[in-house]
CSV table of C-alpha atoms in Angstrom, one decimal:
chain,number,residue,atom,x,y,z
A,1,MET,CA,15.0,68.8,55.9
A,2,THR,CA,16.5,68.6,52.4
A,3,SER,CA,14.9,70.5,49.9
A,4,PHE,CA,15.5,71.6,46.1
A,5,PRO,CA,14.5,74.7,44.5
A,6,THR,CA,11.6,75.3,42.3
A,7,VAL,CA,11.9,77.0,38.9
A,8,ARG,CA,8.9,78.4,37.1
A,9,SER,CA,9.5,78.7,33.5
A,10,ALA,CA,9.7,75.6,30.9
A,11,GLU,CA,12.9,77.2,29.6
A,12,ALA,CA,14.7,77.0,33.1
A,13,LEU,CA,13.1,73.6,34.0
A,14,GLU,CA,14.2,71.9,30.6
A,15,GLN,CA,17.4,74.0,29.7
A,16,GLY,CA,18.7,75.4,32.9
A,17,ASN,CA,21.6,74.2,35.0
A,18,THR,CA,19.4,74.3,38.4
A,19,LEU,CA,18.6,71.0,39.8
A,20,ALA,CA,14.6,71.5,40.6
A,21,PRO,CA,13.1,68.1,40.5
A,22,ARG,CA,9.4,67.7,40.4
A,23,PHE,CA,8.3,65.6,43.1
A,24,ASP,CA,4.9,64.1,42.7
A,25,ALA,CA,2.0,64.2,45.3
A,26,ASN,CA,3.6,61.7,47.4
A,27,GLY,CA,6.9,63.6,47.2
A,28,LEU,CA,8.5,61.1,45.1
A,29,ILE,CA,10.2,61.1,41.8
A,30,ALA,CA,11.2,58.0,39.6
A,31,ALA,CA,14.6,56.6,39.2
A,32,VAL,CA,16.0,54.1,37.0
A,33,ALA,CA,19.4,52.3,37.6
A,34,THR,CA,21.4,50.8,34.7
A,35,HIS,CA,24.7,48.9,34.9
A,36,ALA,CA,27.5,51.4,33.8
A,37,GLU,CA,29.3,48.8,32.1
A,38,THR,CA,26.6,46.5,30.2
A,39,GLY,CA,23.8,49.1,30.0
A,40,GLU,CA,21.1,46.7,31.2
A,41,VAL,CA,18.5,48.2,33.1
A,42,LEU,CA,18.7,46.9,37.0
A,43,MET,CA,15.7,48.3,38.7
A,44,LEU,CA,13.0,51.2,38.8
A,45,ALA,CA,12.7,52.7,42.2
A,46,TRP,CA,11.7,55.9,43.7
A,47,MET,CA,13.5,58.8,45.4
A,48,ASN,CA,12.1,61.4,47.7
A,49,ALA,CA,14.2,64.7,48.3
A,50,GLU,CA,16.5,63.2,50.9
A,51,ALA,CA,17.2,60.2,48.8
A,52,LEU,CA,18.1,62.2,45.9
A,53,ALA,CA,20.2,64.6,47.9
A,54,ARG,CA,22.1,61.7,49.7
A,55,THR,CA,22.7,59.8,46.3
A,56,ILE,CA,24.3,62.9,44.9
A,57,GLU,CA,26.4,63.7,48.0
A,58,THR,CA,27.6,60.1,48.7
A,59,GLY,CA,27.9,58.8,45.3
A,60,GLU,CA,25.9,55.8,46.2
A,61,ALA,CA,22.3,55.1,45.3
A,62,HIS,CA,19.7,56.1,47.9
A,63,TYR,CA,16.0,55.3,47.3
A,64,PHE,CA,12.7,55.9,49.2
A,65,SER,CA,11.0,52.4,50.0
A,66,ARG,CA,7.4,52.9,49.5
A,67,SER,CA,6.7,49.5,51.1
A,68,ARG,CA,8.7,50.5,54.3
A,69,GLY,CA,8.0,54.3,54.0
A,70,GLU,CA,11.6,55.2,54.6
A,71,LEU,CA,14.9,56.1,53.4
A,72,TRP,CA,16.7,53.0,51.6
A,73,HIS,CA,20.5,53.2,51.3
A,74,LYS,CA,20.8,50.2,48.6
A,75,GLY,CA,22.7,47.5,49.5
A,76,ALA,CA,23.3,48.6,53.1
A,77,THR,CA,21.9,45.2,54.4
A,78,SER,CA,22.3,43.1,51.3
A,79,GLY,CA,25.7,44.3,50.3
A,80,GLN,CA,24.6,45.4,46.8
A,81,ILE,CA,25.7,48.9,47.2
A,82,GLN,CA,25.3,50.8,43.9
A,83,LYS,CA,28.3,53.0,43.1
A,84,VAL,CA,27.1,56.0,41.0
A,85,VAL,CA,29.0,56.6,37.8
A,86,GLU,CA,26.8,59.2,36.4
A,87,ALA,CA,23.5,60.5,37.3
A,88,ARG,CA,21.2,62.5,34.9
A,89,ILE,CA,17.8,64.0,35.1
A,90,ASP,CA,15.0,64.4,32.4
A,91,CYS,CA,13.9,67.3,30.5
A,92,ASP,CA,10.9,67.9,32.9
A,93,GLN,CA,13.0,67.0,35.7
A,94,ASP,CA,10.7,64.2,37.0
A,95,ALA,CA,12.7,61.4,36.5
A,96,VAL,CA,16.4,60.3,37.2
A,97,TRP,CA,18.8,58.0,35.4
A,98,LEU,CA,21.6,56.3,37.7
A,99,GLN,CA,24.4,54.6,35.9
A,100,VAL,CA,25.8,52.5,38.6
A,101,LEU,CA,28.3,49.7,39.5
A,102,PRO,CA,26.7,47.0,41.7
A,103,GLN,CA,28.9,46.0,44.5
A,104,GLY,CA,28.7,42.8,46.7
A,105,ASP,CA,27.3,39.9,44.6
A,106,GLY,CA,26.7,42.3,41.8
A,107,GLY,CA,22.9,41.7,41.9
A,108,ALA,CA,20.0,44.3,42.3
A,109,CYS,CA,17.0,42.4,42.8
A,110,HIS,CA,15.5,41.0,46.2
A,111,THR,CA,14.8,37.7,44.1
A,112,GLY,CA,18.6,37.3,43.6
A,113,ALA,CA,18.2,37.9,39.8
A,114,ARG,CA,20.8,40.5,38.7
A,115,SER,CA,18.2,42.8,37.2
A,116,CYS,CA,14.6,43.1,38.5
A,117,PHE,CA,13.6,42.7,34.7
A,118,TYR,CA,14.2,38.9,34.4
A,119,ARG,CA,11.0,38.4,32.5
A,120,ILE,CA,10.2,39.2,28.7
A,121,VAL,CA,6.8,40.1,27.8
A,122,ALA,CA,6.0,37.6,24.6
A,123,ARG,CA,3.7,39.0,22.0
A,124,ASP,CA,0.9,36.6,23.2
A,125,GLY,CA,1.2,38.3,26.5
A,126,ARG,CA,2.8,35.6,28.5
A,127,LEU,CA,5.9,36.0,30.6
A,128,VAL,CA,9.1,34.1,29.9
A,129,LEU,CA,11.9,33.8,32.2
A,130,ASP,CA,15.5,35.1,31.3
A,131,ARG,CA,17.7,35.1,34.2
B,1,MET,CA,-11.9,48.2,28.3
B,2,THR,CA,-8.6,46.7,28.4
B,3,SER,CA,-7.7,44.6,31.6
B,4,PHE,CA,-5.1,42.3,33.0
B,5,PRO,CA,-5.5,39.5,35.7
B,6,THR,CA,-4.6,40.1,39.3
B,7,VAL,CA,-2.5,37.6,40.9
B,8,ARG,CA,-2.5,37.1,44.4
B,9,SER,CA,0.7,35.3,45.8
B,10,ALA,CA,4.0,36.6,45.9
B,11,GLU,CA,5.2,33.6,44.1
B,12,ALA,CA,2.9,34.1,41.1
B,13,LEU,CA,3.8,37.7,41.0
B,14,GLU,CA,7.4,37.4,40.9
B,15,GLN,CA,8.2,34.0,39.4
B,16,GLY,CA,5.1,33.4,37.5
B,17,ASN,CA,4.4,33.5,33.7
B,18,THR,CA,1.1,35.4,34.0
B,19,LEU,CA,1.2,39.3,33.0
B,20,ALA,CA,-0.5,41.0,36.0
B,21,PRO,CA,0.8,44.4,36.3
B,22,ARG,CA,0.0,46.4,39.4
B,23,PHE,CA,-1.2,49.6,38.4
B,24,ASP,CA,-1.1,52.6,40.9
B,25,ALA,CA,-3.8,54.5,42.1
B,26,ASN,CA,-4.1,56.4,39.0
B,27,GLY,CA,-4.2,53.4,36.7
B,28,LEU,CA,-0.6,53.8,35.8
B,29,ILE,CA,2.7,51.8,35.5
B,30,ALA,CA,6.0,53.3,35.0
B,31,ALA,CA,7.8,52.5,31.7
B,32,VAL,CA,11.3,53.4,30.8
B,33,ALA,CA,12.5,53.1,27.0
B,34,THR,CA,16.2,52.5,26.2
B,35,HIS,CA,17.8,52.3,22.7
B,36,ALA,CA,18.0,48.7,21.5
B,37,GLU,CA,21.3,49.2,19.9
B,38,THR,CA,23.2,51.7,22.2
B,39,GLY,CA,21.6,51.0,25.6
B,40,GLU,CA,21.0,54.7,26.2
B,41,VAL,CA,17.9,55.5,28.3
B,42,LEU,CA,15.7,57.5,26.2
B,43,MET,CA,12.7,58.4,28.4
B,44,LEU,CA,10.6,57.4,31.4
B,45,ALA,CA,7.0,57.6,30.8
B,46,TRP,CA,3.6,56.1,31.8
B,47,MET,CA,1.4,53.4,30.8
B,48,ASN,CA,-2.2,52.7,31.5
B,49,ALA,CA,-3.7,49.2,30.8
B,50,GLU,CA,-4.8,50.2,27.2
B,51,ALA,CA,-1.3,51.5,26.7
B,52,LEU,CA,0.4,48.6,27.6
B,53,ALA,CA,-2.0,46.2,25.6
B,54,ARG,CA,-1.5,48.2,22.5
B,55,THR,CA,2.1,48.2,23.0
B,56,ILE,CA,2.3,44.3,23.4
B,57,GLU,CA,-0.3,43.9,20.3
B,58,THR,CA,1.3,46.2,17.9
B,59,GLY,CA,5.0,46.4,18.6
B,60,GLU,CA,5.0,49.9,18.9
B,61,ALA,CA,5.3,52.0,22.2
B,62,HIS,CA,2.1,53.5,23.5
B,63,TYR,CA,2.1,55.6,26.7
B,64,PHE,CA,-0.5,57.4,28.7
B,65,SER,CA,-0.1,61.4,28.6
B,66,ARG,CA,-0.7,62.4,32.0
B,67,SER,CA,-0.6,66.0,30.9
B,68,ARG,CA,-3.2,65.3,28.3
B,69,GLY,CA,-5.0,62.6,30.1
B,70,GLU,CA,-5.1,60.4,26.9
B,71,LEU,CA,-3.5,57.4,25.1
B,72,TRP,CA,-0.3,58.4,23.3
B,73,HIS,CA,0.7,56.6,20.3
B,74,LYS,CA,4.6,57.8,20.7
B,75,GLY,CA,5.5,59.2,17.0
B,76,ALA,CA,2.1,59.3,15.6
B,77,THR,CA,2.6,63.1,15.1
B,78,SER,CA,6.3,63.6,15.4
B,79,GLY,CA,7.2,60.3,13.5
B,80,GLN,CA,9.3,59.3,16.4
B,81,ILE,CA,7.6,55.9,16.5
B,82,GLN,CA,9.1,53.4,18.9
B,83,LYS,CA,9.7,49.8,17.3
B,84,VAL,CA,9.7,47.6,20.3
B,85,VAL,CA,12.5,44.8,20.1
B,86,GLU,CA,11.8,43.6,23.4
B,87,ALA,CA,9.5,44.3,26.4
B,88,ARG,CA,10.4,43.2,29.9
B,89,ILE,CA,8.3,43.5,33.2
B,90,ASP,CA,10.1,43.8,36.6
B,91,CYS,CA,10.0,41.5,39.7
B,92,ASP,CA,6.7,43.0,41.4
B,93,GLN,CA,5.1,44.1,37.9
B,94,ASP,CA,5.1,47.4,38.6
B,95,ALA,CA,7.5,48.8,35.9
B,96,VAL,CA,8.0,48.1,32.3
B,97,TRP,CA,11.4,48.1,30.4
B,98,LEU,CA,11.1,48.7,26.6
B,99,GLN,CA,14.2,48.1,24.3
B,100,VAL,CA,13.1,50.3,21.3
B,101,LEU,CA,14.3,51.4,17.7
B,102,PRO,CA,13.3,55.1,17.5
B,103,GLN,CA,12.0,55.8,14.0
B,104,GLY,CA,11.8,59.2,12.2
B,105,ASP,CA,14.7,61.4,13.2
B,106,GLY,CA,15.8,58.9,15.7
B,107,GLY,CA,14.9,61.2,18.5
B,108,ALA,CA,12.8,60.6,21.6
B,109,CYS,CA,12.6,64.1,23.3
B,110,HIS,CA,9.9,66.9,22.8
B,111,THR,CA,13.0,69.3,23.2
B,112,GLY,CA,14.7,67.8,20.0
B,113,ALA,CA,17.3,65.8,21.9
B,114,ARG,CA,18.1,62.1,21.2
B,115,SER,CA,17.5,61.2,24.9
B,116,CYS,CA,15.3,63.1,27.5
B,117,PHE,CA,18.3,62.7,29.8
B,118,TYR,CA,20.6,65.3,28.2
B,119,ARG,CA,21.7,66.7,31.4
B,120,ILE,CA,24.5,65.2,34.0
B,121,VAL,CA,23.8,66.2,37.6
B,122,ALA,CA,27.2,66.9,39.0
B,123,ARG,CA,28.7,66.3,42.2
B,124,ASP,CA,27.7,70.0,43.2
B,125,GLY,CA,24.2,69.2,42.1
B,126,ARG,CA,24.4,71.4,39.2
B,127,LEU,CA,23.2,70.3,35.7
B,128,VAL,CA,25.8,69.9,32.9
B,129,LEU,CA,24.2,69.9,29.5
B,130,ASP,CA,25.4,66.9,27.3
B,131,ARG,CA,23.5,66.3,24.2
Protein backbone atom coordinates (compact mmCIF):
# COMPACT_ATOMS: atom_id res chain seq x y z
CA MET A 1 0.00 0.00 0.00
CA THR A 2 1.50 3.26 -1.15
CA SER A 3 1.23 6.07 1.35
CA PHE A 4 2.38 9.63 1.78
CA PRO A 5 2.92 11.54 5.00
CA THR A 6 0.41 14.00 6.39
CA VAL A 7 1.60 17.39 7.58
CA ARG A 8 -0.35 19.30 10.16
CA SER A 9 0.53 22.96 9.82
CA ALA A 10 -0.42 25.27 6.97
CA GLU A 11 3.22 26.40 6.95
CA ALA A 12 4.51 22.88 6.31
CA LEU A 13 1.77 22.20 3.78
CA GLU A 14 2.35 25.36 1.77
CA GLN A 15 6.05 26.09 2.22
CA GLY A 16 7.62 22.79 3.20
CA ASN A 17 9.59 20.34 1.06
CA THR A 18 7.58 17.29 2.12
CA LEU A 19 5.16 15.93 -0.42
CA ALA A 20 2.00 15.44 1.64
CA PRO A 21 -0.85 15.31 -0.87
CA ARG A 22 -4.35 15.88 0.41
CA PHE A 23 -6.43 13.20 -1.23
CA ASP A 24 -10.20 13.73 -1.18
CA ALA A 25 -12.82 11.49 0.43
CA ASN A 26 -12.45 9.09 -2.50
CA GLY A 27 -8.66 8.98 -2.09
CA LEU A 28 -8.10 11.07 -5.22
CA ILE A 29 -6.29 14.24 -6.22
CA ALA A 30 -6.82 16.25 -9.43
CA ALA A 31 -4.02 16.18 -12.00
CA VAL A 32 -3.70 18.45 -15.01
CA ALA A 33 -1.38 17.52 -17.87
CA THR A 34 0.00 20.15 -20.23
CA HIS A 35 2.18 19.66 -23.29
CA ALA A 36 5.75 20.43 -22.19
CA GLU A 37 6.55 22.19 -25.47
CA THR A 38 3.33 23.97 -26.44
CA GLY A 39 1.78 24.59 -23.01
CA GLU A 40 -1.55 23.29 -24.26
CA VAL A 41 -3.71 21.71 -21.57
CA LEU A 42 -4.12 18.12 -22.72
CA MET A 43 -6.34 16.56 -20.07
CA LEU A 44 -7.55 16.70 -16.51
CA ALA A 45 -7.63 13.42 -14.66
CA TRP A 46 -7.34 11.91 -11.20
CA MET A 47 -4.64 10.17 -9.21
CA ASN A 48 -4.78 8.00 -6.14
CA ALA A 49 -1.68 7.54 -3.99
CA GLU A 50 -0.43 4.64 -6.09
CA ALA A 51 -0.82 6.57 -9.36
CA LEU A 52 1.06 9.54 -7.95
CA ALA A 53 3.84 7.36 -6.56
CA ARG A 54 4.25 5.46 -9.85
CA THR A 55 4.28 8.68 -11.82
CA ILE A 56 7.13 10.00 -9.69
CA GLU A 57 9.04 6.70 -9.73
CA THR A 58 8.71 5.93 -13.44
CA GLY A 59 8.58 9.36 -15.05
CA GLU A 60 5.46 8.29 -16.96
CA ALA A 61 1.99 9.57 -16.11
CA HIS A 62 -0.24 7.22 -14.17
CA TYR A 63 -3.79 8.11 -13.25
CA PHE A 64 -6.71 6.45 -11.52
CA SER A 65 -9.58 5.62 -13.83
CA ARG A 66 -12.77 6.50 -12.00
CA SER A 67 -14.90 4.71 -14.62
CA ARG A 68 -12.90 1.49 -14.43
CA GLY A 69 -11.95 1.86 -10.77
CA GLU A 70 -8.32 0.97 -11.37
CA LEU A 71 -4.81 2.27 -11.85
CA TRP A 72 -4.35 3.64 -15.37
CA HIS A 73 -0.92 3.77 -16.95
CA LYS A 74 -1.74 6.31 -19.62
CA GLY A 75 -0.81 4.98 -23.05
CA ALA A 76 -0.23 1.37 -21.98
CA THR A 77 -2.80 0.28 -24.56
CA SER A 78 -3.11 3.36 -26.81
CA GLY A 79 0.63 4.06 -27.07
CA GLN A 80 -0.02 7.62 -25.85
CA ILE A 81 2.49 7.30 -23.01
CA GLN A 82 3.12 10.63 -21.31
CA LYS A 83 6.78 11.23 -20.48
CA VAL A 84 6.89 13.57 -17.50
CA VAL A 85 9.26 16.49 -17.97
CA GLU A 86 8.26 18.16 -14.73
CA ALA A 87 5.74 17.51 -11.95
CA ARG A 88 4.52 20.20 -9.60
CA ILE A 89 2.10 20.36 -6.71
CA ASP A 90 0.03 23.33 -5.67
CA CYS A 91 0.00 25.46 -2.52
CA ASP A 92 -2.39 23.35 -0.47
CA GLN A 93 -1.26 20.09 -2.05
CA ASP A 94 -4.56 19.04 -3.53
CA ALA A 95 -3.66 19.32 -7.22
CA VAL A 96 -0.82 18.12 -9.42
CA TRP A 97 0.49 19.69 -12.64
CA LEU A 98 2.39 17.47 -15.05
CA GLN A 99 4.29 18.86 -18.02
CA VAL A 100 4.46 15.94 -20.41
CA LEU A 101 5.65 14.84 -23.81
CA PRO A 102 2.95 12.61 -25.36
CA GLN A 103 4.39 9.60 -27.18
CA GLY A 104 2.77 7.46 -29.87
CA ASP A 105 0.62 9.57 -32.18
CA GLY A 106 1.06 12.57 -29.88
CA GLY A 107 -2.57 12.62 -28.78
CA ALA A 108 -4.06 12.52 -25.31
CA CYS A 109 -7.83 12.18 -25.80
CA HIS A 110 -9.83 9.00 -26.31
CA THR A 111 -11.81 10.81 -29.04
CA GLY A 112 -8.68 11.06 -31.16
CA ALA A 113 -8.19 14.74 -30.47
CA ARG A 114 -4.74 16.01 -29.49
CA SER A 115 -6.21 17.58 -26.34
CA CYS A 116 -9.43 16.77 -24.51
CA PHE A 117 -10.20 20.49 -24.57
CA TYR A 118 -11.15 20.72 -28.26
CA ARG A 119 -14.28 22.84 -27.73
CA ILE A 120 -14.41 26.53 -26.93
CA VAL A 121 -17.26 27.86 -24.80
CA ALA A 122 -18.60 30.90 -26.67
CA ARG A 123 -20.03 33.91 -24.87
CA ASP A 124 -23.55 32.73 -25.70
CA GLY A 125 -22.79 29.40 -24.00
CA ARG A 126 -22.63 27.35 -27.21
CA LEU A 127 -19.65 25.12 -27.88
CA VAL A 128 -17.43 25.67 -30.90
CA LEU A 129 -15.30 22.82 -32.17
CA ASP A 130 -11.58 23.61 -32.50
CA ARG A 131 -9.51 20.53 -33.14
CA MET B 1 -31.15 28.87 -9.75
CA THR B 2 -28.67 28.55 -12.58
CA SER B 3 -28.96 25.35 -14.52
CA PHE B 4 -27.50 23.73 -17.59
CA PRO B 5 -29.05 21.06 -19.79
CA THR B 6 -28.18 17.39 -19.53
CA VAL B 7 -27.41 15.44 -22.67
CA ARG B 8 -27.91 11.72 -22.79
CA SER B 9 -25.75 10.33 -25.54
CA ALA B 10 -21.97 10.11 -25.54
CA GLU B 11 -22.08 11.57 -29.06
CA ALA B 12 -23.89 14.72 -27.88
CA LEU B 13 -21.69 14.99 -24.81
CA GLU B 14 -18.42 14.65 -26.71
CA GLN B 15 -19.16 16.12 -30.13
CA GLY B 16 -22.17 18.36 -29.65
CA ASN B 17 -22.33 22.14 -29.34
CA THR B 18 -24.48 22.13 -26.21
CA LEU B 19 -22.74 22.98 -22.97
CA ALA B 20 -23.96 20.24 -20.62
CA PRO B 21 -21.43 20.14 -17.80
CA ARG B 22 -21.33 17.04 -15.64
CA PHE B 23 -21.15 18.33 -12.10
CA ASP B 24 -20.08 15.84 -9.45
CA ALA B 25 -22.06 14.67 -6.42
CA ASN B 26 -21.22 17.97 -4.72
CA GLY B 27 -22.42 19.98 -7.72
CA LEU B 28 -18.88 20.91 -8.73
CA ILE B 29 -16.65 20.71 -11.78
CA ALA B 30 -12.87 21.13 -11.87
CA ALA B 31 -11.48 24.26 -13.48
CA VAL B 32 -7.87 24.89 -14.42
CA ALA B 33 -6.66 28.43 -15.12
CA THR B 34 -3.60 29.08 -17.23
CA HIS B 35 -1.94 32.39 -18.04
CA ALA B 36 -3.14 33.38 -21.53
CA GLU B 37 0.28 34.74 -22.48
CA THR B 38 2.78 32.41 -20.79
CA GLY B 39 0.76 29.17 -20.66
CA GLU B 40 1.73 28.71 -17.01
CA VAL B 41 -0.83 26.80 -14.95
CA LEU B 42 -1.91 29.29 -12.31
CA MET B 43 -4.40 27.37 -10.22
CA LEU B 44 -6.87 24.54 -10.08
CA ALA B 45 -10.19 25.31 -8.49
CA TRP B 46 -13.85 24.33 -8.56
CA MET B 47 -17.01 25.74 -10.08
CA ASN B 48 -20.65 25.12 -9.36
CA ALA B 49 -23.28 25.93 -11.99
CA GLU B 50 -23.58 29.52 -10.84
CA ALA B 51 -19.81 30.09 -10.96
CA LEU B 52 -19.61 28.66 -14.48
CA ALA B 53 -22.57 30.72 -15.69
CA ARG B 54 -21.17 33.94 -14.21
CA THR B 55 -17.75 33.24 -15.70
CA ILE B 56 -19.29 32.91 -19.16
CA GLU B 57 -21.57 35.94 -18.73
CA THR B 58 -19.04 38.33 -17.25
CA GLY B 59 -15.76 37.22 -18.80
CA GLU B 60 -14.20 37.14 -15.33
CA ALA B 61 -13.37 33.90 -13.52
CA HIS B 62 -15.78 32.85 -10.80
CA TYR B 63 -15.20 29.75 -8.72
CA PHE B 64 -16.89 28.01 -5.84
CA SER B 65 -14.93 28.18 -2.61
CA ARG B 66 -15.16 24.77 -0.97
CA SER B 67 -13.67 26.09 2.28
CA ARG B 68 -16.11 28.99 2.53
CA GLY B 69 -18.99 27.20 0.81
CA GLU B 70 -19.82 30.15 -1.40
CA LEU B 71 -19.46 31.72 -4.83
CA TRP B 72 -16.01 33.23 -5.24
CA HIS B 73 -15.44 36.05 -7.68
CA LYS B 74 -11.67 35.66 -7.96
CA GLY B 75 -9.96 38.96 -7.22
CA ALA B 76 -13.00 40.74 -5.80
CA THR B 77 -11.04 41.39 -2.60
CA SER B 78 -7.41 40.75 -3.68
CA GLY B 79 -7.61 42.64 -6.97
CA GLN B 80 -6.38 39.53 -8.78
CA ILE B 81 -9.36 39.51 -11.18
CA GLN B 82 -8.90 36.96 -13.96
CA LYS B 83 -10.02 38.26 -17.35
CA VAL B 84 -11.03 35.24 -19.40
CA VAL B 85 -9.48 35.21 -22.87
CA GLU B 86 -10.86 31.80 -23.74
CA ALA B 87 -12.88 29.10 -21.95
CA ARG B 88 -12.91 25.47 -23.05
CA ILE B 89 -14.58 22.31 -21.84
CA ASP B 90 -13.23 18.80 -22.16
CA CYS B 91 -14.46 15.74 -24.01
CA ASP B 92 -16.77 14.38 -21.32
CA GLN B 93 -17.65 17.83 -20.00
CA ASP B 94 -16.38 17.39 -16.47
CA ALA B 95 -13.52 19.89 -16.59
CA VAL B 96 -13.09 23.50 -17.67
CA TRP B 97 -9.94 25.21 -18.93
CA LEU B 98 -9.72 29.00 -18.65
CA GLN B 99 -7.00 31.00 -20.33
CA VAL B 100 -6.85 34.17 -18.27
CA LEU B 101 -5.06 37.46 -17.86
CA PRO B 102 -4.54 38.08 -14.13
CA GLN B 103 -5.15 41.69 -13.13
CA GLY B 104 -3.93 43.55 -10.05
CA ASP B 105 -0.43 42.45 -9.10
CA GLY B 106 -0.61 39.64 -11.67
CA GLY B 107 -0.62 36.89 -9.08
CA ALA B 108 -3.09 34.06 -8.58
CA CYS B 109 -2.09 32.37 -5.32
CA HIS B 110 -3.09 33.34 -1.80
CA THR B 111 0.52 32.74 -0.70
CA GLY B 112 1.66 35.65 -2.87
CA ALA B 113 3.14 33.41 -5.55
CA ARG B 114 2.35 34.08 -9.20
CA SER B 115 1.09 30.52 -9.61
CA CYS B 116 -0.11 28.06 -6.98
CA PHE B 117 2.24 25.49 -8.53
CA TYR B 118 5.48 26.97 -7.15
CA ARG B 119 6.98 23.65 -6.02
CA ILE B 120 8.51 20.99 -8.23
CA VAL B 121 8.22 17.34 -7.19
CA ALA B 122 11.74 15.93 -7.53
CA ARG B 123 12.38 12.33 -8.54
CA ASP B 124 13.11 11.45 -4.90
CA GLY B 125 9.69 12.82 -3.92
CA ARG B 126 10.99 15.94 -2.18
CA LEU B 127 9.58 19.34 -3.08
CA VAL B 128 11.80 22.05 -4.53
CA LEU B 129 10.69 25.66 -4.28
CA ASP B 130 10.61 27.52 -7.60
CA ARG B 131 8.85 30.85 -7.36
